[in-house]
Short mmCIF file of C-alpha atoms in Angstrom, two decimals:
data_model
loop_
_atom_site.label_atom_id
_atom_site.label_comp_id
_atom_site.label_asym_id
_atom_site.label_seq_id
_atom_site.Cartn_x
_atom_site.Cartn_y
_atom_site.Cartn_z
CA MET L 1 -1.74 -45.25 -65.56
CA ALA L 2 -2.45 -41.67 -64.09
CA SER L 3 -3.24 -41.21 -60.03
CA SER L 4 -4.42 -38.46 -59.02
CA VAL L 5 -3.35 -36.44 -55.64
CA LYS L 6 -5.85 -34.61 -54.42
CA LEU L 7 -5.29 -32.42 -51.42
CA GLY L 8 -7.88 -31.42 -48.42
CA ARG L 9 -7.35 -27.55 -47.30
CA PRO L 10 -7.36 -28.53 -43.56
CA ARG L 11 -10.90 -26.47 -43.05
CA ARG L 12 -10.86 -23.85 -40.20
CA SER L 13 -11.73 -24.69 -37.55
CA GLY L 14 -13.52 -21.96 -35.39
CA PRO L 15 -11.86 -20.53 -31.90
CA LEU L 16 -11.21 -23.07 -29.39
CA ILE L 17 -12.73 -20.19 -26.71
CA SER L 18 -15.66 -17.91 -26.29
CA LEU L 19 -14.64 -14.21 -25.46
CA VAL L 20 -18.56 -13.90 -24.28
CA PRO L 21 -16.93 -15.20 -20.75
CA MET L 22 -13.96 -12.49 -21.32
CA ILE L 23 -16.14 -9.88 -22.27
CA ASP L 24 -18.13 -10.69 -18.70
CA VAL L 25 -15.12 -10.95 -16.81
CA MET L 26 -13.37 -7.48 -18.16
CA LEU L 27 -16.89 -5.39 -17.68
CA ILE L 28 -16.89 -6.91 -14.68
CA LEU L 29 -13.53 -5.96 -13.36
CA LEU L 30 -13.75 -1.87 -15.45
CA VAL L 31 -17.28 -1.43 -13.25
CA PHE L 32 -15.68 -2.87 -10.18
CA PHE L 33 -12.54 -0.35 -10.99
CA MET L 34 -15.50 2.54 -11.47
CA VAL L 35 -17.25 1.97 -8.54
CA THR L 36 -14.60 1.57 -5.83
CA SER L 37 -12.11 5.12 -6.89
CA THR L 38 -12.71 7.41 -5.22
CA TYR L 39 -10.23 9.88 -6.87
CA LEU L 40 -8.75 12.74 -4.84
CA ASN L 41 -7.26 16.05 -6.24
CA LEU L 42 -4.35 16.30 -2.45
CA ASP L 43 -1.72 18.48 -2.61
CA MET L 44 1.00 17.86 0.73
CA ILE L 45 2.93 21.13 2.70
CA PRO L 46 6.55 19.40 4.25
CA ALA L 47 5.74 19.27 8.12
CA MET L 48 9.35 17.75 8.81
CA ARG L 49 12.54 17.63 6.87
CA GLN L 50 16.00 15.99 7.31
CA GLN L 51 18.19 18.67 6.52
CA GLU L 52 16.29 21.00 9.12
CA ARG L 53 16.78 18.80 11.90
CA ALA L 54 20.06 18.55 10.84
CA GLY L 55 20.97 22.07 10.64
CA GLY L 56 20.11 23.36 13.71
CA SER L 57 17.13 25.11 14.60
CA GLY L 58 18.67 28.37 12.66
CA LEU L 59 17.77 30.89 14.82
CA ALA L 60 20.91 32.62 14.89
CA SER L 61 21.33 34.49 11.41
CA GLY L 62 18.53 36.96 10.18
CA GLY L 63 15.75 38.39 11.96
CA THR L 64 12.46 37.06 13.45
CA VAL L 65 9.34 38.20 12.73
CA LEU L 66 6.67 35.91 15.76
CA ILE L 67 3.32 35.48 15.46
CA ARG L 68 0.61 34.28 17.65
CA LEU L 69 -2.56 31.97 16.08
CA ALA L 70 -5.72 33.23 18.34
CA ALA L 71 -7.74 29.93 19.14
CA ASP L 72 -10.37 31.41 17.23
CA GLY L 73 -7.35 31.57 14.27
CA VAL L 74 -6.98 36.03 13.69
CA PRO L 75 -2.84 36.32 13.77
CA VAL L 76 -1.46 38.44 16.06
CA THR L 77 1.65 40.06 15.56
CA GLN L 78 3.55 42.30 18.40
CA GLY L 79 0.57 42.26 20.47
CA ARG L 80 -1.80 44.07 17.56
CA ALA L 81 -4.79 40.92 15.99
CA LEU L 82 -3.99 41.44 11.57
CA SER L 83 -6.10 40.59 9.22
CA HIS L 84 -4.62 37.55 6.42
CA ASP L 85 -3.94 41.53 4.28
CA SER L 86 -2.45 43.39 6.41
CA LEU L 87 -0.37 40.14 7.53
CA SER L 88 0.72 39.96 4.27
CA ALA L 89 1.31 42.89 3.49
CA LEU L 90 3.71 43.22 6.65
CA LEU L 91 6.11 39.78 6.15
CA THR L 92 6.32 41.57 2.56
CA GLU L 93 7.46 44.18 3.97
CA ARG L 94 10.24 42.33 7.04
CA LEU L 95 11.19 39.60 3.75
CA ALA L 96 11.74 43.25 1.83
CA ASP L 97 14.21 43.62 4.02
CA ASP L 98 15.68 40.58 4.81
CA PRO L 99 15.05 37.94 2.54
CA LEU L 100 16.44 34.91 5.11
CA THR L 101 13.67 36.64 7.85
CA GLN L 102 12.93 33.83 10.19
CA VAL L 103 8.81 33.61 10.71
CA LEU L 104 7.81 32.00 13.42
CA VAL L 105 4.27 30.79 13.87
CA LEU L 106 3.25 29.75 17.93
CA PRO L 107 -0.53 28.76 17.55
CA SER L 108 -3.31 28.49 20.23
CA GLY L 109 -3.57 25.19 21.16
CA ALA L 110 -7.28 25.55 20.24
CA ALA L 111 -6.54 26.90 16.90
CA THR L 112 -7.76 24.37 13.46
CA THR L 113 -5.53 22.68 11.45
CA GLN L 114 -6.89 24.89 8.84
CA ALA L 115 -6.69 28.24 10.24
CA LEU L 116 -2.82 27.42 10.66
CA ILE L 117 -2.31 26.29 7.55
CA THR L 118 -4.30 29.26 6.42
CA VAL L 119 -1.16 31.46 8.21
CA MET L 120 1.58 29.16 6.53
CA ASP L 121 0.23 30.12 3.13
CA THR L 122 0.18 33.11 4.04
CA ALA L 123 3.62 33.48 4.82
CA THR L 124 4.63 31.27 2.03
CA ARG L 125 3.03 33.38 -0.85
CA ALA L 126 4.67 36.96 1.04
CA GLY L 127 8.42 34.58 0.30
CA ALA L 128 9.18 33.18 4.32
CA VAL L 129 12.02 30.53 2.77
CA ARG L 130 12.44 29.91 6.85
CA LEU L 131 9.48 29.08 8.79
CA ARG L 132 9.05 27.13 11.54
CA VAL L 133 5.80 25.83 13.69
CA ILE L 134 6.97 26.05 17.72
CA ARG L 135 4.48 24.83 20.40
CA LEU L 136 5.08 25.05 24.00
CA GLU L 137 5.54 22.09 26.17
CA ALA L 138 4.52 22.00 29.67
CA GLN L 139 6.85 20.91 31.46
CA PRO L 140 6.67 18.84 35.19
CA MET F 1 -47.50 -15.69 -48.51
CA LYS F 2 -44.13 -16.19 -47.93
CA LEU F 3 -42.25 -14.30 -45.16
CA ASP F 4 -38.89 -13.66 -45.49
CA ARG F 5 -36.72 -14.60 -42.46
CA PRO F 6 -34.33 -11.71 -41.78
CA THR F 7 -30.29 -12.99 -42.37
CA ARG F 8 -27.99 -12.83 -39.06
CA ALA F 9 -25.67 -10.23 -39.38
CA GLN F 10 -21.89 -11.84 -38.05
CA HIS F 11 -21.04 -9.93 -34.39
CA SER F 12 -17.78 -10.37 -34.31
CA GLU F 13 -16.51 -8.11 -35.35
CA THR F 14 -18.78 -5.39 -33.62
CA ILE F 15 -17.37 -7.61 -30.53
CA ILE F 16 -13.44 -6.76 -30.90
CA ALA F 17 -13.99 -3.06 -30.78
CA LEU F 18 -16.28 -3.63 -27.91
CA ILE F 19 -13.07 -5.89 -26.42
CA ASP F 20 -11.06 -3.03 -27.08
CA VAL F 21 -12.80 -0.62 -25.89
CA VAL F 22 -13.50 -2.27 -22.36
CA PHE F 23 -9.17 -2.92 -22.00
CA PHE F 24 -8.52 0.57 -22.29
CA LEU F 25 -11.20 1.87 -19.84
CA LEU F 26 -10.14 -1.39 -17.54
CA VAL F 27 -6.04 -0.56 -17.68
CA PHE F 28 -7.03 3.24 -17.27
CA PHE F 29 -8.83 3.04 -14.41
CA MET F 30 -6.27 0.65 -12.96
CA LEU F 31 -3.15 2.86 -13.94
CA ILE F 32 -4.83 6.04 -12.63
CA GLY F 33 -6.53 4.95 -8.97
CA ARG F 34 -4.52 4.50 -5.92
CA MET F 35 -5.29 1.82 -3.95
CA ASP F 36 -4.94 3.85 -0.34
CA ALA F 37 -6.37 2.63 3.45
CA THR F 38 -9.05 5.13 4.13
CA ALA F 39 -9.79 5.75 7.30
CA PRO F 40 -13.31 5.19 9.30
CA PHE F 41 -14.29 8.19 9.38
CA ASP F 42 -14.77 11.64 7.48
CA VAL F 43 -11.83 13.69 7.45
CA ASP F 44 -11.69 16.89 5.15
CA PRO F 45 -8.27 18.53 4.45
CA PRO F 46 -7.85 21.68 4.85
CA PHE F 47 -7.38 24.05 1.72
CA ALA F 48 -4.51 25.18 0.85
CA ILE F 49 -1.75 27.87 -2.05
CA THR F 50 1.54 26.85 -1.42
CA GLY F 51 0.73 22.89 -1.43
CA ARG F 52 2.92 20.18 -3.39
CA ASP F 53 2.62 17.45 -5.38
CA MET F 54 1.27 14.56 -2.92
CA PRO F 55 4.54 11.79 -3.40
CA ALA F 56 3.23 8.12 -3.55
CA GLY F 57 3.42 5.39 -0.84
CA GLY F 58 4.49 6.09 3.01
CA ALA F 59 1.99 5.46 5.64
CA THR F 60 -1.74 7.76 6.43
CA LEU F 61 -2.10 8.77 10.16
CA ALA F 62 -5.58 10.51 9.56
CA VAL F 63 -7.03 12.63 12.29
CA SER F 64 -10.69 13.52 11.90
CA ARG F 65 -11.95 16.66 13.87
CA ASP F 66 -12.52 15.34 17.83
CA GLY F 67 -8.50 13.57 17.40
CA THR F 68 -8.85 10.55 16.45
CA LEU F 69 -6.56 8.46 15.22
CA ALA F 70 -6.27 6.10 12.20
CA LEU F 71 -2.98 4.82 11.26
CA ASP F 72 -3.51 3.42 7.32
CA GLY F 73 -6.97 2.61 7.47
CA THR F 74 -6.58 1.77 10.95
CA THR F 75 -8.23 2.89 13.87
CA ILE F 76 -5.01 3.43 17.03
CA ALA F 77 -5.20 5.10 20.48
CA ARG F 78 -2.85 7.76 20.63
CA THR F 79 -0.79 6.33 23.85
CA GLU F 80 -0.36 2.77 21.01
CA LEU F 81 1.08 5.02 18.43
CA ASP F 82 4.55 5.47 18.85
CA THR F 83 4.34 1.76 19.01
CA ALA F 84 3.19 0.98 15.34
CA LEU F 85 5.26 4.11 13.97
CA ALA F 86 8.03 1.97 15.28
CA ARG F 87 6.99 -1.63 14.03
CA ALA F 88 6.55 0.07 10.13
CA LEU F 89 9.44 2.31 10.69
CA ALA F 90 11.45 -1.00 11.12
CA GLN F 91 9.87 -2.85 8.16
CA ASP F 92 11.26 1.31 5.77
CA SER F 93 13.63 3.11 7.38
CA ASP F 94 12.70 5.99 4.68
CA LEU F 95 9.20 5.96 5.94
CA ARG F 96 7.23 9.43 4.69
CA LEU F 97 3.97 10.35 7.06
CA ARG F 98 1.37 11.70 5.96
CA VAL F 99 -0.62 13.61 8.59
CA ASN F 100 -4.51 13.96 7.12
CA ALA F 101 -5.56 15.91 9.65
CA HIS F 102 -9.79 17.01 9.24
CA ARG F 103 -9.29 21.10 8.56
CA ASP F 104 -11.42 22.01 11.49
CA ALA F 105 -9.10 19.38 13.91
CA GLU F 106 -7.73 20.81 17.59
CA LEU F 107 -4.45 21.71 16.65
CA ARG F 108 -3.63 20.48 19.97
CA HIS F 109 -4.89 16.92 18.22
CA VAL F 110 -2.00 17.41 15.78
CA LEU F 111 0.68 19.35 16.32
CA PRO F 112 1.90 16.53 19.56
CA LEU F 113 1.81 14.04 16.64
CA VAL F 114 5.20 15.68 14.55
CA ALA F 115 7.29 15.01 18.63
CA ILE F 116 6.12 11.32 18.16
CA ALA F 117 6.80 10.32 14.71
CA GLU F 118 10.20 12.37 15.39
CA ALA F 119 10.25 10.66 18.89
CA ALA F 120 9.45 6.77 16.83
CA GLY F 121 12.32 7.92 13.92
CA ILE F 122 10.50 9.16 11.55
CA LYS F 123 12.60 11.51 9.49
CA ASP F 124 10.02 12.63 6.83
CA MET F 125 6.38 13.87 7.26
CA VAL F 126 4.74 16.08 5.23
CA LEU F 127 0.65 17.66 6.13
CA VAL F 128 -1.86 16.24 3.89
CA VAL F 129 -4.05 19.54 2.20
CA THR F 130 -6.40 20.38 -0.87
CA PRO F 131 -5.38 22.68 -3.24
CA ALA F 132 -7.14 25.64 -3.67
CA SER F 133 -6.90 28.14 -6.11
CA GLN F 134 -5.47 31.91 -6.00
CA PRO F 135 -8.39 34.11 -4.51
#
């Protein structure tokens, strides 16, 4: 007596979890990140370094150029108001003679932050490696 | 007259491609975005040509045009700044302080912050600038 065994292939079941809610959540997250993100291209200029503080004032060697920054943002050196091009030429000349020339910037309290950054930019582009901003403090 | 009902197309492949694209976009925005507390006032950093890349991390001290301060997005009085910085330093001794000053802020509002931060024990302080192209 022959008996036949019938093997049934298990029926494929559909996906247990629907993809639609996941797509909804992902789209909501995507829109959230796209709307709330602000993309800023920012740089920085070091204002304080630990090794500088440890190394003392650094005034001992090399020449020094003192730049006063007037309230209107005009740099003044040795009593002469200079344009930024003239300042750059002066610093380039002084730094060619002595690359370790220290550049000191004494800004007026009424000058703007942009004016100070512009002078620092000019000095850095002229090749200054020793640049300091100094500030006068009132003593009682 | 016999009108044929159009056969329903299978959408499974299309949905998978959509999920892929949305996933890529989601990961892209999550990776390139940097969560940062913004100041409660407008701050336009000064332009600089010689700025360097901004490192991540640290506390941000924003200075408005009229000298108002905000530490990590919260307005703070100038007299309370040293206490707040000391508290932040207690949590992270290598705290970097980013000073994000408005380009029109007067230096009498900005420069004293260096002395305050130094007195509080901050060893790393940077000025935030907007990169400018060569003239």
